[in-house]
Amino acid sequence: METSKVIHAIYTDDDVLMSAVKRVKAEKHHIEEIFTPFPVHGLDKAMGLAPTRLAITSFIYGCIGLTVAIVMMNFIMIEDWPQDIGGKPSFSYLENMPAFVPIMFELTVFFAAHLMVITFYLRSRMWPFKKAENPDPRTTDDHFLMEIAIHNNQLELENLLKETGAVEINIVEKEEAH
């Protein structure tokens, strides 16, 4: 493990944070991470992060759920144990499909929702018993923290962050895993 120096700039207002992010990015500095107590609308775009592809996986999981529902209902209600329910013959799936729509909808939503939660946690590396990576507990309450790596530009960064409205600036040694 190597250690490197990072600056932790703390802000108390999300609007001040947004303008600070835009200013820091305009000055061509790389923001490592931002910790916020709540989602800040537009922060991902201001940081220049790529859009998420999780919606694509959600659609795929929904399609898997729909397929499981169709195959399951066809097997159970048509092939394995056909029954005459309310005068509806069970000779083909298509004849009975209108009655199966609620089940198809529910399994589509079930698969998409549950598999998306699992995917999100795995993608975010948030598994049970994982140690929290929050550098300052105040960011879970009412403070915002911007983390920027220092590359022989500490004084310049400190002055820039003070100008942008940072209420506190700390220099921290951060361990890096390779």
PDB file of C-alpha atoms in Angstrom, residues 1-175:
ATOM      1  CA  MET A   1       0.000   0.000   0.000  1.00  0.00           C
ATOM      2  CA  GLU A   2       1.198   3.429  -0.932  1.00  0.00           C
ATOM      3  CA  THR A   3       0.172   6.649   0.722  1.00  0.00           C
ATOM      4  CA  SER A   4      -0.536   9.894  -1.035  1.00  0.00           C
ATOM      5  CA  LYS A   5      -1.664  13.313   0.138  1.00  0.00           C
ATOM      6  CA  VAL A   6      -5.175  14.514  -0.537  1.00  0.00           C
ATOM      7  CA  ILE A   7      -6.990  17.708   0.325  1.00  0.00           C
ATOM      8  CA  HIS A   8     -10.372  17.490   2.029  1.00  0.00           C
ATOM      9  CA  ALA A   9     -12.364  20.683   1.444  1.00  0.00           C
ATOM     10  CA  ILE A  10     -15.520  20.922   3.528  1.00  0.00           C
ATOM     11  CA  TYR A  11     -18.571  22.941   2.461  1.00  0.00           C
ATOM     12  CA  THR A  12     -21.816  23.618   4.310  1.00  0.00           C
ATOM     13  CA  ASP A  13     -24.105  24.415   1.349  1.00  0.00           C
ATOM     14  CA  ASP A  14     -24.869  22.345  -1.745  1.00  0.00           C
ATOM     15  CA  ASP A  15     -25.097  25.381  -4.046  1.00  0.00           C
ATOM     16  CA  VAL A  16     -21.659  26.584  -2.914  1.00  0.00           C
ATOM     17  CA  LEU A  17     -20.368  23.040  -3.473  1.00  0.00           C
ATOM     18  CA  MET A  18     -21.765  22.963  -7.030  1.00  0.00           C
ATOM     19  CA  SER A  19     -20.124  26.251  -7.990  1.00  0.00           C
ATOM     20  CA  ALA A  20     -16.872  25.072  -6.342  1.00  0.00           C
ATOM     21  CA  VAL A  21     -16.909  21.846  -8.359  1.00  0.00           C
ATOM     22  CA  LYS A  22     -17.409  23.811 -11.584  1.00  0.00           C
ATOM     23  CA  ARG A  23     -14.564  26.189 -10.666  1.00  0.00           C
ATOM     24  CA  VAL A  24     -12.177  23.363  -9.670  1.00  0.00           C
ATOM     25  CA  LYS A  25     -12.941  21.485 -12.904  1.00  0.00           C
ATOM     26  CA  ALA A  26     -12.445  24.706 -14.912  1.00  0.00           C
ATOM     27  CA  GLU A  27      -8.985  25.029 -13.328  1.00  0.00           C
ATOM     28  CA  LYS A  28      -8.220  21.479 -14.630  1.00  0.00           C
ATOM     29  CA  HIS A  29      -7.934  19.752 -11.236  1.00  0.00           C
ATOM     30  CA  HIS A  30      -9.128  16.159 -10.830  1.00  0.00           C
ATOM     31  CA  ILE A  31     -11.709  15.651  -8.075  1.00  0.00           C
ATOM     32  CA  GLU A  32     -11.226  12.195  -6.583  1.00  0.00           C
ATOM     33  CA  GLU A  33     -14.543  11.965  -4.735  1.00  0.00           C
ATOM     34  CA  ILE A  34     -17.331  14.031  -3.205  1.00  0.00           C
ATOM     35  CA  PHE A  35     -19.193  12.956  -0.074  1.00  0.00           C
ATOM     36  CA  THR A  36     -22.671  14.436   0.495  1.00  0.00           C
ATOM     37  CA  PRO A  37     -25.412  13.827   3.072  1.00  0.00           C
ATOM     38  CA  PHE A  38     -28.041  13.697   0.301  1.00  0.00           C
ATOM     39  CA  PRO A  39     -28.053  13.434  -3.518  1.00  0.00           C
ATOM     40  CA  VAL A  40     -27.111  16.747  -5.159  1.00  0.00           C
ATOM     41  CA  HIS A  41     -28.867  17.186  -8.497  1.00  0.00           C
ATOM     42  CA  GLY A  42     -26.418  17.766 -11.368  1.00  0.00           C
ATOM     43  CA  LEU A  43     -23.287  16.946  -9.357  1.00  0.00           C
ATOM     44  CA  ASP A  44     -22.426  13.966 -11.566  1.00  0.00           C
ATOM     45  CA  LYS A  45     -22.547  16.136 -14.693  1.00  0.00           C
ATOM     46  CA  ALA A  46     -20.528  18.915 -13.035  1.00  0.00           C
ATOM     47  CA  MET A  47     -17.849  16.367 -12.071  1.00  0.00           C
ATOM     48  CA  GLY A  48     -17.802  15.005 -15.625  1.00  0.00           C
ATOM     49  CA  LEU A  49     -18.813  11.477 -14.643  1.00  0.00           C
ATOM     50  CA  ALA A  50     -20.029   9.129 -17.362  1.00  0.00           C
ATOM     51  CA  PRO A  51     -23.748   8.308 -17.290  1.00  0.00           C
ATOM     52  CA  THR A  52     -24.668   5.079 -15.520  1.00  0.00           C
ATOM     53  CA  ARG A  53     -25.525   1.932 -17.451  1.00  0.00           C
ATOM     54  CA  LEU A  54     -27.610   0.447 -14.639  1.00  0.00           C
ATOM     55  CA  ALA A  55     -30.854   1.198 -16.509  1.00  0.00           C
ATOM     56  CA  ILE A  56     -29.779  -1.213 -19.252  1.00  0.00           C
ATOM     57  CA  THR A  57     -29.276  -3.994 -16.712  1.00  0.00           C
ATOM     58  CA  SER A  58     -32.672  -3.209 -15.211  1.00  0.00           C
ATOM     59  CA  PHE A  59     -34.309  -3.666 -18.627  1.00  0.00           C
ATOM     60  CA  ILE A  60     -32.462  -6.975 -19.115  1.00  0.00           C
ATOM     61  CA  TYR A  61     -33.533  -8.186 -15.656  1.00  0.00           C
ATOM     62  CA  GLY A  62     -37.142  -7.240 -16.445  1.00  0.00           C
ATOM     63  CA  CYS A  63     -36.968  -9.239 -19.696  1.00  0.00           C
ATOM     64  CA  ILE A  64     -35.600 -12.224 -17.769  1.00  0.00           C
ATOM     65  CA  GLY A  65     -38.494 -11.917 -15.287  1.00  0.00           C
ATOM     66  CA  LEU A  66     -41.047 -11.743 -18.113  1.00  0.00           C
ATOM     67  CA  THR A  67     -39.504 -14.821 -19.759  1.00  0.00           C
ATOM     68  CA  VAL A  68     -39.538 -16.763 -16.485  1.00  0.00           C
ATOM     69  CA  ALA A  69     -43.201 -15.801 -15.968  1.00  0.00           C
ATOM     70  CA  ILE A  70     -44.247 -16.935 -19.468  1.00  0.00           C
ATOM     71  CA  VAL A  71     -42.326 -20.224 -19.309  1.00  0.00           C
ATOM     72  CA  MET A  72     -43.541 -20.936 -15.757  1.00  0.00           C
ATOM     73  CA  MET A  73     -47.219 -20.229 -16.491  1.00  0.00           C
ATOM     74  CA  ASN A  74     -47.144 -22.179 -19.761  1.00  0.00           C
ATOM     75  CA  PHE A  75     -45.663 -25.188 -17.997  1.00  0.00           C
ATOM     76  CA  ILE A  76     -47.849 -25.061 -14.884  1.00  0.00           C
ATOM     77  CA  MET A  77     -51.217 -24.065 -16.382  1.00  0.00           C
ATOM     78  CA  ILE A  78     -51.061 -25.521 -19.927  1.00  0.00           C
ATOM     79  CA  GLU A  79     -48.654 -28.461 -20.099  1.00  0.00           C
ATOM     80  CA  ASP A  80     -48.371 -29.984 -16.632  1.00  0.00           C
ATOM     81  CA  TRP A  81     -51.823 -29.569 -15.047  1.00  0.00           C
ATOM     82  CA  PRO A  82     -54.388 -27.978 -17.396  1.00  0.00           C
ATOM     83  CA  GLN A  83     -57.611 -27.047 -15.603  1.00  0.00           C
ATOM     84  CA  ASP A  84     -60.985 -25.691 -16.622  1.00  0.00           C
ATOM     85  CA  ILE A  85     -61.234 -22.554 -14.468  1.00  0.00           C
ATOM     86  CA  GLY A  86     -64.384 -20.481 -14.878  1.00  0.00           C
ATOM     87  CA  GLY A  87     -65.168 -22.114 -18.222  1.00  0.00           C
ATOM     88  CA  LYS A  88     -61.821 -21.111 -19.734  1.00  0.00           C
ATOM     89  CA  PRO A  89     -60.164 -24.047 -21.473  1.00  0.00           C
ATOM     90  CA  SER A  90     -56.418 -24.425 -20.984  1.00  0.00           C
ATOM     91  CA  PHE A  91     -55.501 -25.764 -24.405  1.00  0.00           C
ATOM     92  CA  SER A  92     -53.128 -22.970 -25.412  1.00  0.00           C
ATOM     93  CA  TYR A  93     -51.152 -20.242 -23.737  1.00  0.00           C
ATOM     94  CA  LEU A  94     -52.335 -17.492 -26.112  1.00  0.00           C
ATOM     95  CA  GLU A  95     -56.015 -18.125 -25.343  1.00  0.00           C
ATOM     96  CA  ASN A  96     -55.342 -17.679 -21.636  1.00  0.00           C
ATOM     97  CA  MET A  97     -52.737 -14.898 -21.834  1.00  0.00           C
ATOM     98  CA  PRO A  98     -55.098 -12.060 -20.733  1.00  0.00           C
ATOM     99  CA  ALA A  99     -55.575 -13.853 -17.399  1.00  0.00           C
ATOM    100  CA  PHE A 100     -51.790 -14.186 -17.035  1.00  0.00           C
ATOM    101  CA  VAL A 101     -50.944 -10.488 -17.560  1.00  0.00           C
ATOM    102  CA  PRO A 102     -50.905  -9.581 -13.819  1.00  0.00           C
ATOM    103  CA  ILE A 103     -48.490 -12.433 -13.089  1.00  0.00           C
ATOM    104  CA  MET A 104     -46.256 -11.411 -16.012  1.00  0.00           C
ATOM    105  CA  PHE A 105     -46.199  -7.819 -14.745  1.00  0.00           C
ATOM    106  CA  GLU A 106     -45.452  -8.812 -11.142  1.00  0.00           C
ATOM    107  CA  LEU A 107     -42.588 -11.149 -12.028  1.00  0.00           C
ATOM    108  CA  THR A 108     -41.098  -8.575 -14.403  1.00  0.00           C
ATOM    109  CA  VAL A 109     -41.043  -5.987 -11.604  1.00  0.00           C
ATOM    110  CA  PHE A 110     -39.887  -8.559  -9.019  1.00  0.00           C
ATOM    111  CA  PHE A 111     -36.878  -9.671 -11.055  1.00  0.00           C
ATOM    112  CA  ALA A 112     -35.915  -6.135 -12.117  1.00  0.00           C
ATOM    113  CA  ALA A 113     -36.141  -4.724  -8.579  1.00  0.00           C
ATOM    114  CA  HIS A 114     -34.378  -7.500  -6.704  1.00  0.00           C
ATOM    115  CA  LEU A 115     -31.616  -8.090  -9.218  1.00  0.00           C
ATOM    116  CA  MET A 116     -31.029  -4.316  -9.509  1.00  0.00           C
ATOM    117  CA  VAL A 117     -30.483  -4.041  -5.749  1.00  0.00           C
ATOM    118  CA  ILE A 118     -27.964  -6.891  -5.887  1.00  0.00           C
ATOM    119  CA  THR A 119     -26.246  -5.358  -8.935  1.00  0.00           C
ATOM    120  CA  PHE A 120     -26.081  -1.924  -7.310  1.00  0.00           C
ATOM    121  CA  TYR A 121     -24.503  -3.277  -4.135  1.00  0.00           C
ATOM    122  CA  LEU A 122     -21.974  -5.384  -6.040  1.00  0.00           C
ATOM    123  CA  ARG A 123     -21.122  -2.514  -8.428  1.00  0.00           C
ATOM    124  CA  SER A 124     -20.708  -0.119  -5.490  1.00  0.00           C
ATOM    125  CA  ARG A 125     -18.657  -2.704  -3.573  1.00  0.00           C
ATOM    126  CA  MET A 126     -21.062  -2.462  -0.645  1.00  0.00           C
ATOM    127  CA  TRP A 127     -21.330  -5.914   0.843  1.00  0.00           C
ATOM    128  CA  PRO A 128     -22.242  -6.962   4.381  1.00  0.00           C
ATOM    129  CA  PHE A 129     -19.694  -6.191   7.107  1.00  0.00           C
ATOM    130  CA  LYS A 130     -17.738  -3.821   4.831  1.00  0.00           C
ATOM    131  CA  LYS A 131     -15.902  -1.066   6.680  1.00  0.00           C
ATOM    132  CA  ALA A 132     -17.273   2.413   5.929  1.00  0.00           C
ATOM    133  CA  GLU A 133     -15.079   4.576   3.685  1.00  0.00           C
ATOM    134  CA  ASN A 134     -16.520   7.902   4.815  1.00  0.00           C
ATOM    135  CA  PRO A 135     -13.594  10.199   5.693  1.00  0.00           C
ATOM    136  CA  ASP A 136     -15.627  12.597   7.872  1.00  0.00           C
ATOM    137  CA  PRO A 137     -18.764  11.638   9.808  1.00  0.00           C
ATOM    138  CA  ARG A 138     -20.202  15.161   9.367  1.00  0.00           C
ATOM    139  CA  THR A 139     -20.894  14.323   5.699  1.00  0.00           C
ATOM    140  CA  THR A 140     -23.730  12.066   6.850  1.00  0.00           C
ATOM    141  CA  ASP A 141     -25.413  15.001   8.585  1.00  0.00           C
ATOM    142  CA  ASP A 142     -24.975  18.463   7.077  1.00  0.00           C
ATOM    143  CA  HIS A 143     -21.498  18.886   5.513  1.00  0.00           C
ATOM    144  CA  PHE A 144     -20.134  18.240   2.025  1.00  0.00           C
ATOM    145  CA  LEU A 145     -16.580  17.034   1.427  1.00  0.00           C
ATOM    146  CA  MET A 146     -14.559  17.358  -1.783  1.00  0.00           C
ATOM    147  CA  GLU A 147     -11.437  15.188  -2.039  1.00  0.00           C
ATOM    148  CA  ILE A 148      -8.653  16.254  -4.433  1.00  0.00           C
ATOM    149  CA  ALA A 149      -5.253  14.581  -4.856  1.00  0.00           C
ATOM    150  CA  ILE A 150      -2.213  16.813  -4.270  1.00  0.00           C
ATOM    151  CA  HIS A 151       0.512  16.739  -6.945  1.00  0.00           C
ATOM    152  CA  ASN A 152       3.030  19.403  -5.844  1.00  0.00           C
ATOM    153  CA  ASN A 153       0.270  22.035  -5.953  1.00  0.00           C
ATOM    154  CA  GLN A 154      -0.887  22.199  -2.330  1.00  0.00           C
ATOM    155  CA  LEU A 155      -0.731  25.968  -1.898  1.00  0.00           C
ATOM    156  CA  GLU A 156      -2.476  26.623  -5.218  1.00  0.00           C
ATOM    157  CA  LEU A 157      -5.260  24.163  -4.336  1.00  0.00           C
ATOM    158  CA  GLU A 158      -5.724  25.577  -0.836  1.00  0.00           C
ATOM    159  CA  ASN A 159      -6.076  29.125  -2.199  1.00  0.00           C
ATOM    160  CA  LEU A 160      -8.507  27.984  -4.904  1.00  0.00           C
ATOM    161  CA  LEU A 161     -10.669  26.068  -2.420  1.00  0.00           C
ATOM    162  CA  LYS A 162     -10.747  29.019   0.011  1.00  0.00           C
ATOM    163  CA  GLU A 163     -11.920  31.250  -2.853  1.00  0.00           C
ATOM    164  CA  THR A 164     -14.714  28.796  -3.689  1.00  0.00           C
ATOM    165  CA  GLY A 165     -16.158  28.968  -0.173  1.00  0.00           C
ATOM    166  CA  ALA A 166     -14.659  25.982   1.652  1.00  0.00           C
ATOM    167  CA  VAL A 167     -15.223  26.412   5.410  1.00  0.00           C
ATOM    168  CA  GLU A 168     -12.461  23.959   6.332  1.00  0.00           C
ATOM    169  CA  ILE A 169      -9.445  22.540   4.463  1.00  0.00           C
ATOM    170  CA  ASN A 170      -7.525  19.500   5.725  1.00  0.00           C
ATOM    171  CA  ILE A 171      -4.490  17.692   4.312  1.00  0.00           C
ATOM    172  CA  VAL A 172      -4.809  13.922   4.793  1.00  0.00           C
ATOM    173  CA  GLU A 173      -2.570  10.931   4.065  1.00  0.00           C
ATOM    174  CA  LYS A 174      -4.632   8.418   2.073  1.00  0.00           C
ATOM    175  CA  GLU A 175      -3.725   4.784   1.534  1.00  0.00           C
TER     176      GLU A 175
END
